[in-house]
Structures are given as structure tokens and as C-alpha cells.
XYZ file of N, CA and C in Angstrom:
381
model
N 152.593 110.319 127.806
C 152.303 109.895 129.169
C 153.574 109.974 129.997
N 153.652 110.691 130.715
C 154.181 110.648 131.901
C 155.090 109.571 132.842
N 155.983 109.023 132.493
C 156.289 108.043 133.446
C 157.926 107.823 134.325
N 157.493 107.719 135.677
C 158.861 107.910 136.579
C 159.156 106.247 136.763
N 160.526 106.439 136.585
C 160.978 105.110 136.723
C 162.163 104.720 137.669
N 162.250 104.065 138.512
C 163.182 104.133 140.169
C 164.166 102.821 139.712
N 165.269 103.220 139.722
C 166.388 102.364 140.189
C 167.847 102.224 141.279
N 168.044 101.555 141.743
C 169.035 101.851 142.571
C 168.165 101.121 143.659
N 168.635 101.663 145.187
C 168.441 100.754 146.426
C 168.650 99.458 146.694
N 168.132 98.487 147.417
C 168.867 97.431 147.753
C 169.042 97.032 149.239
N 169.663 96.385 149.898
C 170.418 96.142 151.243
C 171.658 96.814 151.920
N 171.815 97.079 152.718
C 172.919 97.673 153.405
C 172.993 97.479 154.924
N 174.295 97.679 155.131
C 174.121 97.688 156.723
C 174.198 98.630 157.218
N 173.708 99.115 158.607
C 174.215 100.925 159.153
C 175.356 101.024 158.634
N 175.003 102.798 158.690
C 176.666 103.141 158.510
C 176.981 103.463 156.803
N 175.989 102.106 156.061
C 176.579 102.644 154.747
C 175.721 103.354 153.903
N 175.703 103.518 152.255
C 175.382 104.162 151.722
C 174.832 103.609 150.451
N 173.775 104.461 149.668
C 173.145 103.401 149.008
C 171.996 104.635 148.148
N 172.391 104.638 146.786
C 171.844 105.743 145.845
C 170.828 105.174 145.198
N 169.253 105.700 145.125
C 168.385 105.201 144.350
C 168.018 106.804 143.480
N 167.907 106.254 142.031
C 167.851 107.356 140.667
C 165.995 106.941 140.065
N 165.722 108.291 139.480
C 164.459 108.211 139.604
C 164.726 108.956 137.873
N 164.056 108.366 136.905
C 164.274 108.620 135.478
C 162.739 109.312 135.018
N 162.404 110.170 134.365
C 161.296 110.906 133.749
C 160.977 110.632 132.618
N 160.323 110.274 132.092
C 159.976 110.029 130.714
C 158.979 110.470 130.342
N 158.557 110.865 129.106
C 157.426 111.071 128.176
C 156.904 113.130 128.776
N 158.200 113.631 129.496
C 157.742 114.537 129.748
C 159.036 115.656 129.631
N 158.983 117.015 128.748
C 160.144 117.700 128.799
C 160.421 118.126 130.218
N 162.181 117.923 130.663
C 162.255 117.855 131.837
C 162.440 119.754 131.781
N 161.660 120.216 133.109
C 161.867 121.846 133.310
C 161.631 122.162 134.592
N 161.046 123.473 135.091
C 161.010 123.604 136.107
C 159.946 123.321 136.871
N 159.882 121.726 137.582
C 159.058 121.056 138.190
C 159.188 120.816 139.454
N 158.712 120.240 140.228
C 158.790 119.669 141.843
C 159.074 118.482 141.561
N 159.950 117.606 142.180
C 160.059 116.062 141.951
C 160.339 115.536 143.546
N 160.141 114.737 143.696
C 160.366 114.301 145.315
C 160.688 112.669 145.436
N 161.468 112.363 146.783
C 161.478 111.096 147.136
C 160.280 111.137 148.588
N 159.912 109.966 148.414
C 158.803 109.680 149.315
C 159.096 108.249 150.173
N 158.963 107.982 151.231
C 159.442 106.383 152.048
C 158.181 105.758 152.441
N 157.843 104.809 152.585
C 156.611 103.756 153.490
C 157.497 102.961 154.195
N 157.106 103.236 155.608
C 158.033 101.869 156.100
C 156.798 100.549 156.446
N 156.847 99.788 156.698
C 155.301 98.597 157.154
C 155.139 99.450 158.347
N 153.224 99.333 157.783
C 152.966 99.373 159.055
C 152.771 101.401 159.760
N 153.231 101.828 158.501
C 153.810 103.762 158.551
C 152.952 104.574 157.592
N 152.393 105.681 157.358
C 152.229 106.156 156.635
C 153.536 106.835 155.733
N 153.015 106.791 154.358
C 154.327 107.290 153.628
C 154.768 109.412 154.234
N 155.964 109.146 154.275
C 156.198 110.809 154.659
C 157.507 110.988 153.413
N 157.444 112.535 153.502
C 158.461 113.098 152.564
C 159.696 112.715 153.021
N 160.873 112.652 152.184
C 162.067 112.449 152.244
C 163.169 113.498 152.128
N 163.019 114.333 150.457
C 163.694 114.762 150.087
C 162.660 115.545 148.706
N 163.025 116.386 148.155
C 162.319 117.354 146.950
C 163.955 118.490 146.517
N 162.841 118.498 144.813
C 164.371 119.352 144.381
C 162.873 120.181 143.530
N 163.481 121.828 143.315
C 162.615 122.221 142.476
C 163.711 121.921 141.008
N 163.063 121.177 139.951
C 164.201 121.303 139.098
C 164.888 122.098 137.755
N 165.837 121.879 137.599
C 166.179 122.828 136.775
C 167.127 124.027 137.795
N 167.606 123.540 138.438
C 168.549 124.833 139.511
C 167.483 125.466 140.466
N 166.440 124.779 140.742
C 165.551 125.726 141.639
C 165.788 125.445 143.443
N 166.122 124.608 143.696
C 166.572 124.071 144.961
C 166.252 123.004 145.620
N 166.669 122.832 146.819
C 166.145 121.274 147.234
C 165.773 121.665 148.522
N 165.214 120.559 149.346
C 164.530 120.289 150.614
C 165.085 118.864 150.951
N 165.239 118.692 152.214
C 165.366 117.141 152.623
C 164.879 117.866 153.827
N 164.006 116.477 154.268
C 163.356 116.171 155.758
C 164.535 116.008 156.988
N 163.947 116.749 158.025
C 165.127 116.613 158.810
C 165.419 115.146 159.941
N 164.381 114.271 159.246
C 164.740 112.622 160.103
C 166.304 112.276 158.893
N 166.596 113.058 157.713
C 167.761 112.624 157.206
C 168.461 113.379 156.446
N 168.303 114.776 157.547
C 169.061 116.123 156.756
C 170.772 115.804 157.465
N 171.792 115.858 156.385
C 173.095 115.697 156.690
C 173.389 114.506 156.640
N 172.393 113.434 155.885
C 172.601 112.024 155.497
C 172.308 111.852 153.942
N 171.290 112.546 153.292
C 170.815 112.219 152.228
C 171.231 113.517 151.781
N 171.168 113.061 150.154
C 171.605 114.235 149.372
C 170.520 114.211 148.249
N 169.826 115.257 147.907
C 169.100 114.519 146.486
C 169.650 115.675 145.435
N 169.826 115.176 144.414
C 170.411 115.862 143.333
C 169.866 115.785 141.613
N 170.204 116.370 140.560
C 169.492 116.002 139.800
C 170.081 116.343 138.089
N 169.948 115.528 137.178
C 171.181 115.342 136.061
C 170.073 115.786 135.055
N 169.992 117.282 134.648
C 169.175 117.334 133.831
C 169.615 117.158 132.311
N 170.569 116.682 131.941
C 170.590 116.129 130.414
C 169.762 114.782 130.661
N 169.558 113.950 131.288
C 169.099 112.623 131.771
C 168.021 112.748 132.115
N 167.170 114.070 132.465
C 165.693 113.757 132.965
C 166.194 112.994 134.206
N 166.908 113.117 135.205
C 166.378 112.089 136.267
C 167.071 112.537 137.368
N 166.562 112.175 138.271
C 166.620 112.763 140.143
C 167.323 111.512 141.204
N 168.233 111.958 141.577
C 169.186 111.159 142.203
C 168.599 111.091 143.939
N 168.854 110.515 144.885
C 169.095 110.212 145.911
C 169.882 109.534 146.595
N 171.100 110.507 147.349
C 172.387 109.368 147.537
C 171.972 109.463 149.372
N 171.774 108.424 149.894
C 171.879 107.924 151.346
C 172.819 107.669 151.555
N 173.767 108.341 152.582
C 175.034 108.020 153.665
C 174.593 107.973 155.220
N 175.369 107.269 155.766
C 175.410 106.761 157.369
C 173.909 106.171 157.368
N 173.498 105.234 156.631
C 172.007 104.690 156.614
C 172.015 104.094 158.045
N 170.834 104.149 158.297
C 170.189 103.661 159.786
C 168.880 102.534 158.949
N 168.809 101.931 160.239
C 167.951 100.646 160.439
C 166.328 101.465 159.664
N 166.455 102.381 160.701
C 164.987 103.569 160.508
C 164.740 103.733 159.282
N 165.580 103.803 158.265
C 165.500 104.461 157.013
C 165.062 102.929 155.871
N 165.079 101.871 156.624
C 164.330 100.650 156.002
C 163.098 101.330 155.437
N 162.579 101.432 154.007
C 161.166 101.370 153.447
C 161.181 101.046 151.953
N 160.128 101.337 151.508
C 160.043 101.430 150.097
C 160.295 103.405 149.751
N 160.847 103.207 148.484
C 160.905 104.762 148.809
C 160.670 105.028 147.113
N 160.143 105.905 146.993
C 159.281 106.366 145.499
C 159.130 107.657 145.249
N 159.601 107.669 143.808
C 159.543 108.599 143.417
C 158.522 109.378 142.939
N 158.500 110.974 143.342
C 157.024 111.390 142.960
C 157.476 112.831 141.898
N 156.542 113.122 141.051
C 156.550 114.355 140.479
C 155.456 115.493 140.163
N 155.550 116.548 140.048
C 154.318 117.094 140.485
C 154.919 118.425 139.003
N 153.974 118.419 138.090
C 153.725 119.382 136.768
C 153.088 120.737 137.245
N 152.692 120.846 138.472
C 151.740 121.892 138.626
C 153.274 123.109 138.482
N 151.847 124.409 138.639
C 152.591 125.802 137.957
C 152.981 125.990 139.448
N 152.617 126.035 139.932
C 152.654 126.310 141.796
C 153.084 124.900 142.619
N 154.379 124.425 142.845
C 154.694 123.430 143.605
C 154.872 123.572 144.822
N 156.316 123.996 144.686
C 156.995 124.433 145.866
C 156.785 124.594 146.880
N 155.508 125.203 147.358
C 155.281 125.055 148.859
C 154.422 124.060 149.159
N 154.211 123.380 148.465
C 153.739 121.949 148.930
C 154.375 120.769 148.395
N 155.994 121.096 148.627
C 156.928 120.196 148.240
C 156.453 118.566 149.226
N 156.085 119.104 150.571
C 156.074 117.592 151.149
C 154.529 117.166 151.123
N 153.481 117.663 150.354
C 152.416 116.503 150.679
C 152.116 115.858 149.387
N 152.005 114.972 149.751
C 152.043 113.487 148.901
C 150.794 113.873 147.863
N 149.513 114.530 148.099
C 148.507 114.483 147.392
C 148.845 115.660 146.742
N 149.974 116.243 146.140
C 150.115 117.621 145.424
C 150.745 116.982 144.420
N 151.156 115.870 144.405
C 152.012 114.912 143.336
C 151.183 114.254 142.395
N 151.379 114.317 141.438
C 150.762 114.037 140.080
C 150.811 112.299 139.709
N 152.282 112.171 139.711
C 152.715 111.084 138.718
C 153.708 110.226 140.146
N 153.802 109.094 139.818
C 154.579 108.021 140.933
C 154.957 107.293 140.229
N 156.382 107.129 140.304
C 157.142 105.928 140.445
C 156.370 104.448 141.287
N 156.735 103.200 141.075
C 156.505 102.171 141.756
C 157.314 102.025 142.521
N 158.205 102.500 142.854
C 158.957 102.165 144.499
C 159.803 101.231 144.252
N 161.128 101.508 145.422
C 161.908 100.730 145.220
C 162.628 100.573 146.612
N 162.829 99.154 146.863
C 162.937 98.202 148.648
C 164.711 99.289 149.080
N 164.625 99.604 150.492
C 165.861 99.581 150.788
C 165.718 99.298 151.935
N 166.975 98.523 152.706
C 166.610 97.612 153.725
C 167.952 98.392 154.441
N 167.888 98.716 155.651
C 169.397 98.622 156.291
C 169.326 97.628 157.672
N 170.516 96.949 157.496
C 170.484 96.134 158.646
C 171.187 96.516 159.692
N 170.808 96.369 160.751
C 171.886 96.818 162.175
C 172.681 95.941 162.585
């Protein structure tokens, strides 16, 4: 079974920075789609960030292209997300998603092409 597991995030104030790691389990890590996903209250969840993995490439959304970095440690099975110059805006829950299909990639950002979810994890920035 399949399971993504989110750690990292937390509180911050603008300005700073704040890495949440997303761990894979029960699945050989290869060349997959994996993504970060945000809910803010009150928002529908939208894409964040996607890596194809295994050296295949990445995507970040442009509400936090040149802020976020997502990256990914494949001896570790697991998918990084480092946030710099965080904004108030970027307050949500943010979760990790992964998607096994043979064909990802161009439907790196919709949420219903994703297989497997993380439970989410709070990041708050304060102004």
C-alpha cells in the first residue's frame, strides 16, 4: 500500500522560509508525478509545485515561481518543498500528492489525476 507521509511546515513570519518533505512508502520510488497541493479556508485546493521524478523535471505555479523550490532525494523516496520570502497568502494546509499513472505529466496540476495523498500539513505565515 501506498503511503505519502508530510513533514516539515509550521509558523513563520513574511519574508521567511520554511521546508515541508513528503516521504513515499510501500512503493518503488521511479518515474512518477508527485506534487504539492495548498487549501487555504474557505479556497479550493490549487497546485503548488510537481516534479516528474527520477530527473524528469519540475513545475511550480506561478502565485510562487522564484519563491518555492521543490526538489527530490531519491535514495529517500521523498519530495522536498523549500518556501522562501513566504507571504501571508501562502497560509494553508499543503499536501502531498502522487500520481503512478503511465501518462502524468500533462496533468501535473489537476488534483483528480492524483492517486494517493498525504494528510496535509498547517503552514501559517504571519504579516
Amino acid at each position: 500500500e501506498v503511503r505519502l507521509v508530510e513533514s516539515g511546515g509550521g509558523s513563520e513570519q513574511a519574508g521567511g522560509s520554511l521546508r515541508v518533505s513528503c516521504k513515499m512508502d510501500g512503493y518503488t520510488y521511479s518515474r512518477n508525478c508527485m506534487a504539492w497541493f495548498r487549501q487555504a479556508p474557505g479556497k479550493e485546493r490549487e497546485p503548488v509545485a510537481s516534479i516528474y521524478t527520477n530527473g524528469g523535471g519540475t513545475d511550480v505555479a506561478n502565485a510562487v515561481k522564484g519563491r518555492f523550490i521543490i526538489s527530490e532525494d531519491v535514495a529517500e523516496n521523498m519530495v522536498h518543498l523549500q518556501m522562501n520570502n513566504l507571504e501571508p497568502e501562502d497560509t494553508a494546509i499543503y499536501y502531498c500528492a502522487a500520481s503512478l499513472r503511465l501518462i502524468c505529466w500533462p496533468y501535473r496540476t489537476e488534483a483528480d489525476k492524483y492517486d494517493y495523498w498525504g494528510r496535509g500539513t498547517q503552514v501559517t505565515v504571519s504579516s
